[in-house]
Structure formats: C-alpha cells, structure tokens
Amino acid sequence: MENPWWHSAVVYQIYPRSFADSDGDGMGDLRGIIDHLDHIAGLGVDVVWLSPVYPSPQDDNGYDVSDYQDIEPVFGSLADFDELLAGVHERGMKLVMDLVVNHSSDEHRWFVESRAGRDSAKRDWYWWRPAREGMQPGTPGAEPNNWGSVFGGSAWEYDPASGEYYLHIFSRKQPDLNWENPEVREAVYAMMNWWLDRGVDGFRMDVIDHISKDTSLPDGVPRPGSAYGDGGPYWLNGPRNHEFLREMHQRVFAGRDAMLTVAEMPGVTVQEAVLYTDPARREVDMVFQFDHVWVDRGADPWLLYPLRLTTLKGIFGRWQAGLAEVGWNSLYWNNHDQPRIVSRFGDDGPRYRERSAKMLGAVLHLHRGTPYVYQGEELGMTNAPFATIADFRDIEAIGQYTQAVTHEGRAPEDVLTVLRARGRDNARTPMQWDATPNAGFTTGTPWLPVNPNYPEVNAVAAAKDPDSVYHFYRALIELRHTEPAVVHGDFTMLLPNDERLYAFTRALGGTTLLVIGNFTGGTVRAEIDDAAAWAEAELLLTNAAAPRDLVLEPWQVVVYRRVSRP
Ligand code: GLC
C-alpha cells in the first residue's frame, strides 16, 4: 500500500459534551456539532474524531459505554447521528468514532448478565476472580492481587452476592472485558462492522494496548508511598495484543477501503509501535503514544517538573527516527486527557498567548506523522482557573486526589498544584464560540464552567482576525496538503543540546524545509550550519516579523524552504 490518504491528513477531535449545546441542558450534543461543522471544515481538516457518544452513565464522561450500538439520549439520537455523518461527508471530511472496548460500563447488559452469578453464560466475558488465598473475601487486602486502578484505589471491586471480585483498570464502573474469550471478540467485531456499514470511516481505539493481560495476574511492584502495586507491566502490550489486533483487522477492516484505525497506546515503545503499524502486518494504521506528554512527569506523581526542551526533542527525535522506514505515528499536543498546550509549554499571558500557541502548532504539525487538533486548540484556549477540588468534575482528578490526600497523607495544596497544571478538566471546559454569556456554548448552565477569558478568546473573534491562531492553523494545514516535504520528507533534528530552540529540517527530493521554534520569552539567534543561506531562503510561515540573520523574537517560529535545482 503506497502512501495511504491519511499520511497527508489532519484530524480534528470533538469532545461532544463540551463542544456545543443546542438545547440548553448545559451539555453539548450532536445537533450542536451539526450547527458548527463549518468552523471545522473551515480549518481544512480531513477527519473528525468524535469522543464517545454512546449511551453511558457518564462515570468517565462516556468512556464507560452501556450500549455500543446507540446514541446517548443527552447527545441526541441515531437519526441525529446519521445527519451529522452526512454533514461531515458533504464537506469532504471523514468521521472516526471512539471505540472503547478494553472495558464496558458496569451498566452494559453484558456485565449485568455476567454479574448475575458464577454460572452466568457471560461470567467469563469479564475478569472475575476469588479472594486471595486464605483471606476472607471482602476484607482489606483480600483482593485477588495488589494492582491499583488508574483512577485511584484498588483495581478490583468486590461483589458480595457472588463472593468474587472483578477487575477494573479504570473506575469500578468500567469493568475490563475478557478478550481471551472469543465470544467477546466476535461481539466487538460485529458491533464495529455495524458502525462501518452505517458509513463511519474508522475508529480511534481507546487504551487498545490494555486488551491482552498476563492471565496469571501477578502482583505488581508496590508504588512508592502507595498501598497498591503497579499492574502496568501485566496489562500493557500483553502477550496476545498483536494477535487480537490482527484478528480485528481481518474480521472488520480487510476488504474495506479508506478506513482509519488509530490505536491509543499509553506506554507503547518505539519498537512495539513499529510492529503495530507496519502495513505488512495489518494491525493498525497509527499509534497514539504518550512519551512526549509524559516529558514533565517524574517518579513522584505529585511533583511538577519543568519542561526540559532537550528531553522533549530527544523523545520526538527518537520517534521520528524509529518510524522513519516502517510505521506511522500520530502527532498531538492536546486531547481531552491533556492540559492545554499553550499553558503547559507556551505562555498563556496576554502578550504571548497567541504567538506561543502558533509556534507550538507549527513545530508539532511539521513533524512526520498525522497531526491532531483538539477542539479549542485552534483558538489558543488555555487552562482554566480551578481553585479547589470541588471545581473539578473529572473522575481521575477526584479519585487521585482522594487517594493522595485521604489515604497517602499528601498535602492538599501540593496535590491541587499538580491537578491545576495537569488535570484533564483543563481540556474539558466548554468550547468558546463567541463573547455572549457562557461563550455561546449553552443558553443554560454549563456542566463545567466556561473559562473566564472567553470574551477575548473565542471563535468569532478568531475568524475575524487574519492574524489569529485559527488562521495560522489553517495555513499550517494547507501547507501539509500542498507541500509534499511536510508529509514525506526525511526528518533531521538540529541543535539537540539547545534548551531554547526547537529546530529541524524536512527534506524530499530537492526541497528542504527548515523549522525553528523559540521556546522562550527572550530573543534568540539560531546558530545552525548554513545559517547565512537559510536567512536568504523563502520564508513560508512565521508568527512575527520576518527575522534578520535567524534572530528569533520571543516565541517566534519560522518555516523556510529551499529548492535546489539539478
Ligand atoms: C483513555 C481515554 C480516557 C479514559 C480512559 C479510560 O485514555 O482517552 O479519557 O478515561 O481511556 O477509558
């Protein structure tokens, strides 16, 4: 397969509950998305990825699905969905659904049946285990093993009726499906085919490197300062993960054209990613890896580590080199699980918010891979001012806070400092459409307050201003569509030891692009080889005045092009 369409594509992610509310209940919905499709199409993106819109108790905002083949009534109906799909297709874009099948909701009928008793026909569709040997079921420490859940507390929930426990890597309302059972896999494939037959164009697969577990479920190494062990080594990239994805490919995607499969894989290594995305192996098209968004994390989860640009460049450089020949990567700064990038690695103050947002966008988009734009990123939306834990809605933030403060004795203010910087709710405040109350997101009370900076940061203002972040993203996306070196060019990292500048080239045939981003609030000269020639080259894109002699202004990015004639 030579150069599939998604190599030159850009994806826009919608988090439906925070995008646009058409009926005033404070929660975004499908009609709200339909009303705003022109905003998305106007950016020039190729694909829309919808975070989950299936029926769900919303314990984890829809990542706990209670029916895979319907639409959550708060979001609308299947008829609304079909209208949305048609609207996306009419505008020449594709629609990718979220596929959340490592776990279901505990309210899914599969789990309800599984829980009904030890001899239920669906008992083995989930991970049920007895108490640890010699322990009284339901007593502290009697869980089948010591794994902690990602959202705090044990990864096991006791079911008094049957005297057994079920596994949940995420919340207790997200029981893990047992992929060892072929009936589970066939049920998932049938559901996926149902959506593809309806016209959707692919799937973003939630934590899909968690589906194969080490079936002996051994204790994990205790986490420092925690009552729980780390189960990651036994549930990440397990022994049958490749096999399951190959089987899924055969049962669902083989024989269909133009699909997109994106595998969210926390903890995936470059070597494994090459295997997952090697087209010859027919598993998935691209991975969503986490190394670069974990760059500021250390051994202690409740400490903030400042960004070291050299480390970030090391990570991106390793991924670019590792997937240069075989395989494909996604490129993202933001999604519904990450804080806003301009607040994280840029400067979200009034002076440099827009300029640093553009610099970050350009540096990311000009790597090799498929870029993702998360709603509001194209406006330079910022983190929100959360004061106390009561301001957070996210189950992860609340669960981790409870574990750290109540059970591990951490100082509340230390935990809050980290949640304010990294908490997922930063990404989930409502989309800022205009300067009317609640940013035009809803006429009711939004489920999470709107960021107070909306009178200034909003889509209407951005559309009017030719220098806005929105129009800069449009230019970036157009550059990917028109300049083959952006899609296919060889990547070379420059200045790997520089803590201030992020610089690289992309080369294809006689064309070379040079990208330099200034990650500081100071003026910096780029000391690169051939600087004099580059300073004379064609300046394709920048976010400040054209520099002289490669002296970059604070947060400036420059993209130059040179074409050598044979
Ligand atoms: C993924 C989702 C995240 C969710 C988790 C469990 O990481 O992106 O939002 O909480 O999986 O489904």
Coordinates of C-alpha atoms and ligand atoms in Angstrom, one line a residue:
M1 CA 0.0 0.0 0.0
E2 CA 1.8 3.2 -1.2
N3 CA 1.0 6.4 0.6
P4 CA -2.4 5.9 2.2
W5 CA -4.6 9.0 2.3
W6 CA -4.2 9.5 6.0
H7 CA -0.5 10.3 5.6
S8 CA -1.4 13.8 4.4
A9 CA -4.5 14.1 6.6
V10 CA -5.2 16.3 9.7
V11 CA -7.7 15.1 12.3
Y12 CA -9.9 17.3 14.4
Q13 CA -11.1 15.9 17.7
I14 CA -14.5 16.7 19.2
Y15 CA -15.3 16.1 22.9
P16 CA -19.1 16.2 22.5
R17 CA -20.2 17.2 26.0
S18 CA -18.0 20.4 25.8
F19 CA -18.4 21.3 22.1
A20 CA -21.8 23.0 21.6
D21 CA -25.2 22.6 23.3
S22 CA -28.2 23.1 21.1
D23 CA -31.0 22.5 23.7
G24 CA -29.9 24.4 26.8
D25 CA -29.3 21.5 29.2
G26 CA -25.7 22.6 29.7
M27 CA -24.3 19.6 27.9
G28 CA -23.0 19.6 24.3
D29 CA -24.9 17.4 21.8
L30 CA -24.9 16.2 18.2
R31 CA -27.1 19.0 16.9
G32 CA -24.6 21.4 18.4
I33 CA -21.9 19.8 16.4
I34 CA -24.0 19.8 13.2
D35 CA -24.5 23.6 13.7
H36 CA -20.8 24.2 13.9
L37 CA -19.4 21.9 11.1
D38 CA -18.4 24.9 9.0
H39 CA -16.0 26.0 11.7
I40 CA -14.2 22.6 11.5
A41 CA -14.4 22.4 7.7
G42 CA -13.1 25.9 7.5
L43 CA -9.8 24.8 9.1
G44 CA -9.3 22.5 6.2
V45 CA -9.1 19.3 8.3
D46 CA -9.7 15.9 6.7
V47 CA -11.1 13.8 9.5
V48 CA -13.3 14.4 12.5
W49 CA -12.9 12.1 15.5
L50 CA -15.8 12.0 17.9
S51 CA -15.2 11.1 21.5
P52 CA -17.8 8.6 22.7
V53 CA -21.5 9.5 22.1
Y54 CA -22.9 6.1 23.1
P55 CA -25.4 5.6 25.9
S56 CA -23.4 5.8 29.1
P57 CA -23.9 6.5 32.8
Q58 CA -21.1 9.1 32.2
D59 CA -19.0 8.0 35.1
D60 CA -15.9 8.7 32.9
N61 CA -17.8 11.1 30.5
G62 CA -18.8 8.4 28.0
Y63 CA -15.7 6.2 28.2
D64 CA -18.0 3.9 30.1
V65 CA -20.3 2.6 27.4
S66 CA -23.6 0.9 28.4
D67 CA -24.7 0.2 24.8
Y68 CA -22.3 0.2 21.9
Q69 CA -25.0 0.5 19.2
D70 CA -27.0 3.5 20.1
I71 CA -26.6 7.2 20.9
E72 CA -26.7 8.7 24.4
P73 CA -30.1 10.5 24.7
V74 CA -28.4 13.6 26.2
F75 CA -26.4 13.8 22.9
G76 CA -29.3 13.0 20.6
S77 CA -30.5 10.0 18.5
L78 CA -29.3 7.8 15.8
A79 CA -31.1 10.0 13.3
D80 CA -29.1 13.0 14.5
F81 CA -26.0 10.9 14.2
D82 CA -26.8 10.0 10.6
E83 CA -27.4 13.7 9.8
L84 CA -24.1 14.6 11.4
L85 CA -22.3 11.9 9.4
A86 CA -23.9 13.1 6.2
G87 CA -22.9 16.7 7.1
V88 CA -19.3 15.7 7.6
H89 CA -19.2 13.7 4.4
E90 CA -20.8 16.6 2.4
R91 CA -18.0 18.8 3.5
G92 CA -15.5 16.3 2.2
M93 CA -14.4 15.1 5.6
K94 CA -14.4 11.6 7.2
L95 CA -15.8 10.6 10.6
V96 CA -14.0 8.4 13.1
M97 CA -15.7 7.0 16.2
D98 CA -14.2 6.3 19.5
L99 CA -14.0 2.5 20.2
V100 CA -14.0 1.8 24.0
V101 CA -13.7 -1.9 24.3
N102 CA -11.0 -2.6 26.8
H103 CA -13.9 -2.2 29.2
S104 CA -17.6 -1.5 29.1
S105 CA -19.8 0.2 31.7
D106 CA -20.9 -1.9 34.6
E107 CA -24.4 -1.0 33.4
H108 CA -23.9 -2.6 30.0
R109 CA -26.2 -5.6 29.7
W110 CA -23.2 -7.9 29.1
F111 CA -21.9 -7.0 32.5
V112 CA -25.3 -7.1 34.2
E113 CA -25.6 -10.6 32.9
S114 CA -22.1 -11.5 33.9
R115 CA -22.6 -10.3 37.4
A116 CA -25.9 -12.3 37.8
G117 CA -24.0 -15.3 39.2
R118 CA -21.0 -17.5 38.9
D119 CA -22.7 -19.7 36.4
S120 CA -24.0 -16.9 34.1
A121 CA -23.3 -17.6 30.4
K122 CA -21.4 -14.3 30.3
R123 CA -19.5 -14.8 33.5
D124 CA -16.3 -15.2 31.6
W125 CA -16.8 -12.1 29.5
Y126 CA -15.1 -10.1 32.3
W127 CA -12.3 -10.9 34.8
W128 CA -13.8 -12.5 37.8
R129 CA -11.5 -13.9 40.5
P130 CA -11.8 -15.2 44.1
A131 CA -10.2 -13.5 47.1
R132 CA -6.5 -14.0 47.7
E133 CA -5.9 -17.5 49.1
G134 CA -6.5 -17.8 52.8
M135 CA -8.2 -14.4 53.1
Q136 CA -11.8 -13.6 53.9
P137 CA -13.5 -12.2 50.8
G138 CA -14.3 -8.5 51.0
T139 CA -11.8 -7.7 53.8
P140 CA -8.9 -5.3 53.3
G141 CA -6.1 -6.8 51.4
A142 CA -8.1 -9.8 50.2
E143 CA -8.2 -8.5 46.6
P144 CA -7.0 -11.1 44.1
N145 CA -3.8 -9.1 43.6
N146 CA -2.4 -5.8 44.6
W147 CA -3.0 -3.8 41.4
G148 CA -4.0 -0.2 41.9
S149 CA -6.5 1.4 39.4
V150 CA -5.5 4.3 37.2
F151 CA -8.2 6.4 38.9
G152 CA -7.1 5.6 42.5
G153 CA -7.9 2.8 44.8
S154 CA -7.8 -1.0 44.1
A155 CA -8.3 -2.3 40.6
W156 CA -10.6 -4.9 42.0
E157 CA -14.2 -4.5 43.1
Y158 CA -15.8 -7.0 45.5
D159 CA -19.2 -8.4 44.5
P160 CA -20.8 -9.6 47.8
A161 CA -23.6 -11.6 46.0
S162 CA -21.1 -14.0 44.4
G163 CA -18.2 -13.6 46.8
E164 CA -15.9 -12.8 43.9
Y165 CA -14.1 -9.7 42.6
Y166 CA -14.0 -8.2 39.1
L167 CA -11.1 -6.3 37.5
H168 CA -11.3 -2.7 36.5
I169 CA -8.1 -0.9 35.4
F170 CA -10.1 2.3 35.4
S171 CA -13.1 3.1 37.5
R172 CA -15.2 0.5 39.3
K173 CA -17.9 1.4 36.8
Q174 CA -15.6 0.3 33.9
P175 CA -15.1 -3.5 34.3
D176 CA -12.4 -4.9 31.9
L177 CA -13.7 -7.1 29.1
N178 CA -12.1 -10.5 28.9
W179 CA -10.5 -10.6 25.4
E180 CA -9.3 -14.1 26.0
N181 CA -12.9 -15.2 25.4
P182 CA -13.6 -15.5 21.6
E183 CA -17.3 -14.6 22.1
V184 CA -16.3 -11.2 23.4
R185 CA -14.1 -10.6 20.4
E186 CA -16.7 -11.6 18.0
A187 CA -19.3 -9.4 19.7
V188 CA -16.9 -6.4 19.4
Y189 CA -16.2 -7.1 15.7
A190 CA -19.9 -7.4 14.9
M191 CA -20.5 -4.0 16.6
M192 CA -17.6 -2.4 14.7
N193 CA -18.9 -3.7 11.4
W194 CA -22.4 -2.3 12.2
W195 CA -20.9 1.2 12.5
L196 CA -18.8 0.9 9.4
D197 CA -21.8 -0.4 7.4
R198 CA -23.6 2.7 8.7
G199 CA -20.9 4.8 7.0
V200 CA -18.4 5.7 9.6
D201 CA -14.8 5.8 8.4
G202 CA -12.8 4.2 11.1
F203 CA -12.1 4.1 14.8
R204 CA -9.8 5.7 17.4
M205 CA -9.3 2.8 19.8
D206 CA -9.2 3.6 23.4
V207 CA -6.4 2.1 25.5
I208 CA -6.2 -0.7 23.0
D209 CA -2.8 -1.9 24.3
H210 CA -4.6 -2.9 27.5
I211 CA -6.8 -5.7 26.0
S212 CA -4.4 -8.6 26.4
K213 CA -3.4 -9.2 30.1
D214 CA -1.0 -11.6 31.6
T215 CA -3.6 -14.2 32.6
S216 CA -1.8 -15.2 35.7
L217 CA -2.5 -11.7 37.1
P218 CA 0.7 -11.5 39.3
D219 CA 1.2 -8.8 42.0
G220 CA 2.8 -5.6 40.8
V221 CA 5.8 -3.9 42.3
P222 CA 4.5 -1.6 45.1
R223 CA 4.2 2.0 44.1
P224 CA 6.3 4.3 46.4
G225 CA 4.1 5.7 49.1
S226 CA 1.0 3.8 47.9
A227 CA -0.9 0.8 49.2
Y228 CA -1.1 -0.6 45.6
G229 CA 1.2 -2.3 43.2
D230 CA 1.8 -1.3 39.5
G231 CA -0.1 -3.7 37.3
G232 CA 1.0 -1.9 34.1
P233 CA 3.6 -4.5 33.2
Y234 CA 0.9 -7.1 33.2
W235 CA -1.8 -5.3 31.4
L236 CA 0.1 -3.1 28.9
N237 CA 1.0 -4.6 25.5
G238 CA 0.2 -8.1 26.8
P239 CA 1.2 -11.4 25.1
R240 CA -1.8 -11.6 22.7
N241 CA -2.2 -7.8 21.9
H242 CA -0.8 -8.1 18.3
E243 CA -2.8 -11.3 17.7
F244 CA -6.1 -9.6 18.7
L245 CA -5.5 -6.6 16.6
R246 CA -4.6 -8.7 13.6
E247 CA -7.7 -10.7 14.1
M248 CA -9.8 -7.5 14.3
H249 CA -8.2 -6.3 11.1
Q250 CA -9.3 -9.4 9.3
R251 CA -12.8 -9.5 10.7
V252 CA -13.5 -5.8 10.4
F253 CA -11.3 -3.8 8.1
A254 CA -10.0 -6.2 5.4
G255 CA -11.7 -5.6 2.1
R256 CA -12.9 -2.2 3.1
D257 CA -11.3 0.9 1.6
A258 CA -10.1 4.1 3.1
M259 CA -10.6 3.3 6.7
L260 CA -8.6 4.9 9.5
T261 CA -7.5 3.0 12.6
V262 CA -5.8 4.8 15.4
A263 CA -4.5 2.9 18.4
E264 CA -4.3 4.8 21.7
M265 CA -1.4 3.1 23.5
P266 CA -0.1 4.5 26.7
G267 CA 3.3 3.2 27.4
V268 CA 4.0 1.8 23.9
T269 CA 7.6 1.7 22.9
V270 CA 9.0 2.8 19.5
Q271 CA 9.9 -0.9 18.8
E272 CA 6.4 -2.1 19.5
A273 CA 4.8 0.8 17.6
V274 CA 6.8 -0.2 14.5
L275 CA 5.2 -3.7 14.8
Y276 CA 1.7 -2.4 15.4
T277 CA 1.8 0.0 12.5
D278 CA 3.8 -1.9 9.9
P279 CA 1.4 -2.1 7.0
A280 CA 2.5 -5.6 6.1
R281 CA 1.3 -6.9 9.5
R282 CA -2.2 -5.5 9.1
E283 CA -2.8 -4.4 12.6
V284 CA -3.5 -0.6 12.9
D285 CA -2.6 2.5 10.9
M286 CA -1.0 4.6 13.5
V287 CA -0.4 4.8 17.3
F288 CA -1.1 7.5 19.8
Q289 CA 1.9 7.2 22.1
F290 CA 2.5 9.2 25.3
D291 CA 6.2 9.7 25.8
H292 CA 6.2 13.4 24.8
V293 CA 3.2 14.3 27.1
W294 CA 4.9 12.4 30.0
V295 CA 8.0 14.5 29.5
D296 CA 7.3 16.6 32.6
R297 CA 6.4 13.6 34.8
G298 CA 8.8 12.1 37.2
A299 CA 9.0 9.3 39.8
D300 CA 6.8 11.3 42.2
P301 CA 3.4 11.9 40.6
W302 CA 2.7 14.9 42.9
L303 CA 5.6 17.0 41.8
L304 CA 5.7 19.3 38.8
Y305 CA 8.9 19.0 36.8
P306 CA 9.7 22.0 34.5
L307 CA 9.9 21.2 30.8
R308 CA 13.4 20.4 29.6
L309 CA 13.4 21.1 25.9
T310 CA 16.3 18.8 25.2
T311 CA 14.4 15.9 26.7
L312 CA 11.3 16.8 24.6
K313 CA 13.5 16.9 21.5
G314 CA 15.1 13.6 22.4
I315 CA 11.7 11.9 22.6
F316 CA 10.4 13.3 19.3
G317 CA 13.7 12.6 17.6
R318 CA 13.6 9.0 18.8
W319 CA 10.1 8.5 17.5
Q320 CA 10.8 10.2 14.2
A321 CA 13.9 8.1 13.6
G322 CA 12.2 4.9 14.8
L323 CA 9.3 5.1 12.5
A324 CA 11.2 6.6 9.5
E325 CA 11.2 3.5 7.4
V326 CA 8.3 1.4 8.7
G327 CA 5.2 2.5 10.6
W328 CA 3.4 5.7 11.3
N329 CA 2.7 8.0 14.3
S330 CA 0.1 10.5 15.4
L331 CA 1.2 14.0 16.4
Y332 CA -0.7 15.7 19.2
W333 CA -0.2 18.2 22.0
N334 CA -3.8 18.2 23.2
N335 CA -6.8 16.0 23.7
H336 CA -9.5 15.5 26.3
D337 CA -6.9 13.9 28.7
Q338 CA -4.2 16.6 28.5
P339 CA -3.9 20.2 29.8
R340 CA -3.9 23.0 27.3
I341 CA -0.6 23.2 25.4
V342 CA -0.3 27.0 25.4
S343 CA -0.5 26.9 29.2
R344 CA 1.8 23.9 29.5
F345 CA 4.7 24.6 27.2
G346 CA 3.9 28.1 25.9
D347 CA 3.0 31.4 27.6
D348 CA -0.7 31.9 28.2
G349 CA -0.4 35.5 29.4
P350 CA -2.0 38.3 27.2
R351 CA 1.2 39.3 25.5
Y352 CA 2.4 35.9 24.0
R353 CA -0.6 33.6 24.2
E354 CA -1.4 33.7 20.5
R355 CA 2.2 33.8 19.4
S356 CA 3.3 30.9 21.5
A357 CA 0.2 28.9 20.5
K358 CA 1.1 29.3 16.9
M359 CA 4.8 28.4 17.5
L360 CA 3.7 25.2 19.3
G361 CA 1.3 24.3 16.5
A362 CA 3.8 24.8 13.8
V363 CA 6.6 22.8 15.5
L364 CA 4.2 19.9 16.0
H365 CA 2.5 19.9 12.6
L366 CA 5.7 19.9 10.6
H367 CA 7.0 16.6 12.0
R368 CA 6.3 13.4 10.1
G369 CA 3.0 11.8 11.2
T370 CA -0.7 12.7 11.3
P371 CA -1.5 15.8 13.3
Y372 CA -4.5 16.0 15.6
V373 CA -6.2 19.3 16.6
Y374 CA -8.3 19.2 19.7
Q375 CA -11.3 21.5 19.9
G376 CA -10.2 24.9 21.1
E377 CA -6.6 24.4 20.3
E378 CA -7.1 26.3 17.1
L379 CA -8.2 29.3 19.3
G380 CA -5.3 29.0 21.7
M381 CA -7.6 28.1 24.5
T382 CA -5.9 28.0 27.9
N383 CA -6.0 26.0 31.2
A384 CA -8.9 27.0 33.5
P385 CA -8.6 28.7 36.9
F386 CA -9.6 25.8 39.2
A387 CA -9.5 26.9 42.9
T388 CA -10.4 23.9 45.0
I389 CA -11.0 20.2 44.4
A390 CA -14.7 21.0 44.3
D391 CA -14.2 22.8 41.0
F392 CA -13.1 19.5 39.3
R393 CA -15.6 17.1 37.7
D394 CA -13.1 14.5 36.3
I395 CA -13.3 11.1 38.0
E396 CA -9.5 10.8 37.6
A397 CA -8.7 14.1 39.4
I398 CA -11.2 13.4 42.2
G399 CA -10.1 9.7 42.6
Q400 CA -6.4 10.5 42.6
Y401 CA -6.9 13.4 45.0
T402 CA -8.8 11.2 47.4
Q403 CA -6.1 8.5 47.3
A404 CA -3.3 11.0 47.6
V405 CA -4.8 13.2 50.3
T406 CA -7.0 10.9 52.3
H407 CA -5.1 7.7 52.1
E408 CA -1.5 8.7 51.5
G409 CA -1.3 11.8 53.6
R410 CA -0.2 14.2 50.9
A411 CA -0.7 18.0 51.5
P412 CA -3.9 19.0 49.7
E413 CA -2.3 22.2 48.3
D414 CA 0.6 20.1 46.7
V415 CA -1.9 17.8 45.0
L416 CA -4.0 20.7 43.8
T417 CA -1.0 22.4 42.3
V418 CA -0.4 19.4 40.1
L419 CA -4.1 19.0 39.2
R420 CA -4.3 22.6 38.2
A421 CA -1.4 22.2 35.9
R422 CA -2.2 18.7 34.5
G423 CA -5.8 17.9 35.3
R424 CA -7.9 16.7 32.4
D425 CA -10.7 19.2 33.1
N426 CA -8.4 21.9 31.7
A427 CA -9.2 20.5 28.3
R428 CA -12.9 19.9 29.0
T429 CA -14.2 23.4 29.7
P430 CA -16.7 24.4 27.1
M431 CA -15.7 25.5 23.6
Q432 CA -15.5 29.3 23.4
W433 CA -17.7 30.3 20.4
D434 CA -18.3 34.0 21.0
A435 CA -18.4 36.8 23.5
T436 CA -22.1 36.2 24.6
P437 CA -22.8 34.7 28.1
N438 CA -21.2 31.2 28.5
A439 CA -19.2 31.8 25.3
G440 CA -22.2 30.8 23.2
F441 CA -21.8 27.2 24.3
T442 CA -25.1 26.9 26.0
T443 CA -28.2 29.0 27.0
G444 CA -28.3 27.0 30.2
T445 CA -25.8 26.3 32.9
P446 CA -22.7 24.6 31.5
W447 CA -21.8 21.2 33.1
L448 CA -18.3 22.7 33.7
P449 CA -17.8 26.5 33.9
V450 CA -16.6 28.3 30.8
N451 CA -13.1 29.7 31.0
P452 CA -13.5 33.4 32.1
N453 CA -11.2 34.5 29.2
Y454 CA -13.9 33.8 26.6
P455 CA -14.7 37.5 25.8
E456 CA -11.3 37.6 24.3
V457 CA -10.6 34.0 23.3
N458 CA -13.4 32.8 21.1
A459 CA -14.1 31.5 17.6
V460 CA -16.0 34.6 16.3
A461 CA -13.1 36.9 17.2
A462 CA -10.6 34.5 15.8
A463 CA -12.4 34.2 12.5
K464 CA -12.4 38.0 12.0
D465 CA -8.7 38.5 12.8
P466 CA -6.5 37.4 10.0
D467 CA -3.6 37.1 12.5
S468 CA -5.5 34.7 14.8
V469 CA -4.3 31.3 15.9
Y470 CA -7.2 29.9 13.9
H471 CA -6.0 31.3 10.6
F472 CA -2.4 30.3 11.4
Y473 CA -3.7 26.7 11.9
R474 CA -5.5 26.9 8.6
A475 CA -2.2 27.9 6.9
L476 CA -0.4 25.0 8.6
I477 CA -3.0 22.5 7.5
E478 CA -2.9 23.9 3.9
L479 CA 0.9 23.5 4.0
R480 CA 0.6 19.8 4.8
H481 CA -1.8 19.5 1.9
T482 CA 0.3 21.3 -0.7
E483 CA 4.0 20.7 0.3
P484 CA 4.9 17.0 -0.1
A485 CA 8.1 17.5 2.1
V486 CA 5.8 18.1 5.1
V487 CA 4.2 14.7 4.6
H488 CA 7.1 12.6 3.3
G489 CA 10.3 14.5 3.9
D490 CA 13.2 13.0 5.9
F491 CA 13.4 14.4 9.4
T492 CA 16.6 15.7 10.9
M493 CA 16.8 17.2 14.3
L494 CA 19.1 20.2 14.7
L495 CA 20.6 21.8 17.8
P496 CA 19.7 18.7 20.1
N497 CA 21.5 20.3 23.1
D498 CA 19.9 23.7 22.9
E499 CA 17.4 24.4 25.7
R500 CA 15.8 27.3 23.9
L501 CA 15.3 26.5 20.3
Y502 CA 13.5 23.5 18.6
A503 CA 14.9 23.2 15.1
F504 CA 14.7 20.6 12.4
T505 CA 14.7 20.0 8.7
R506 CA 12.4 18.0 6.4
A507 CA 13.9 17.0 3.0
L508 CA 12.3 15.5 0.0
G509 CA 14.0 15.4 -3.4
G510 CA 15.5 18.9 -3.9
T511 CA 13.2 20.6 -1.4
T512 CA 14.3 21.2 2.2
L513 CA 12.2 22.9 4.9
L514 CA 13.8 24.4 8.0
V515 CA 11.6 24.9 11.1
I516 CA 12.9 26.8 14.1
G517 CA 10.7 27.4 17.2
N518 CA 11.8 29.7 20.0
F519 CA 10.5 28.1 23.3
T520 CA 11.4 31.1 25.4
G521 CA 10.3 34.6 26.1
G522 CA 13.6 36.0 25.0
T523 CA 15.3 36.9 21.7
V524 CA 17.5 34.0 20.4
R525 CA 19.8 33.7 17.4
A526 CA 19.7 30.2 15.7
E527 CA 23.3 29.1 15.3
I528 CA 22.8 26.5 12.7
D529 CA 25.1 25.3 9.8
D530 CA 24.4 27.2 6.6
A531 CA 22.7 30.0 8.6
A532 CA 23.6 32.7 6.0
A533 CA 21.9 30.8 3.2
W534 CA 18.9 30.0 5.2
A535 CA 18.5 33.6 6.2
E536 CA 18.0 34.4 2.5
A537 CA 15.6 31.5 1.8
E538 CA 11.9 31.7 1.1
L539 CA 10.0 32.3 4.4
L540 CA 6.9 30.2 4.2
L541 CA 5.4 30.9 7.5
T542 CA 6.1 32.8 10.7
N543 CA 4.1 34.3 13.6
A544 CA 6.1 37.6 14.0
A545 CA 8.1 39.9 11.8
A546 CA 10.5 38.2 9.3
P547 CA 13.7 37.8 11.3
R548 CA 17.1 39.1 10.2
D549 CA 20.0 36.7 10.4
L550 CA 17.9 34.0 12.1
V551 CA 17.4 36.1 15.2
L552 CA 14.1 35.0 16.6
E553 CA 11.8 37.1 18.7
P554 CA 10.2 35.6 21.8
W555 CA 8.1 32.5 21.0
Q556 CA 8.7 33.0 17.3
V557 CA 8.5 30.2 14.8
V558 CA 9.9 30.3 11.3
V559 CA 9.5 27.9 8.4
Y560 CA 11.9 28.3 5.4
R561 CA 12.0 26.5 2.1
R562 CA 14.9 26.0 -0.2
V563 CA 14.7 24.2 -3.5
S564 CA 17.9 23.1 -5.2
R565 CA 17.7 22.8 -9.0
P566 CA 19.5 19.9 -10.6
Ligands
GLC1 C1 -8.4 6.7 27.5 C2 -9.3 7.9 27.4 C3 -9.6 8.5 28.7 C4 -10.3 7.5 29.5 C5 -9.5 6.1 29.6 C6 -10.4 5.0 30.1 O1 -7.2 7.0 28.0 O2 -8.8 8.8 26.5 O3 -10.4 9.7 28.6 O4 -10.5 7.9 30.8 O5 -9.1 5.8 28.3 O6 -11.4 4.7 29.1

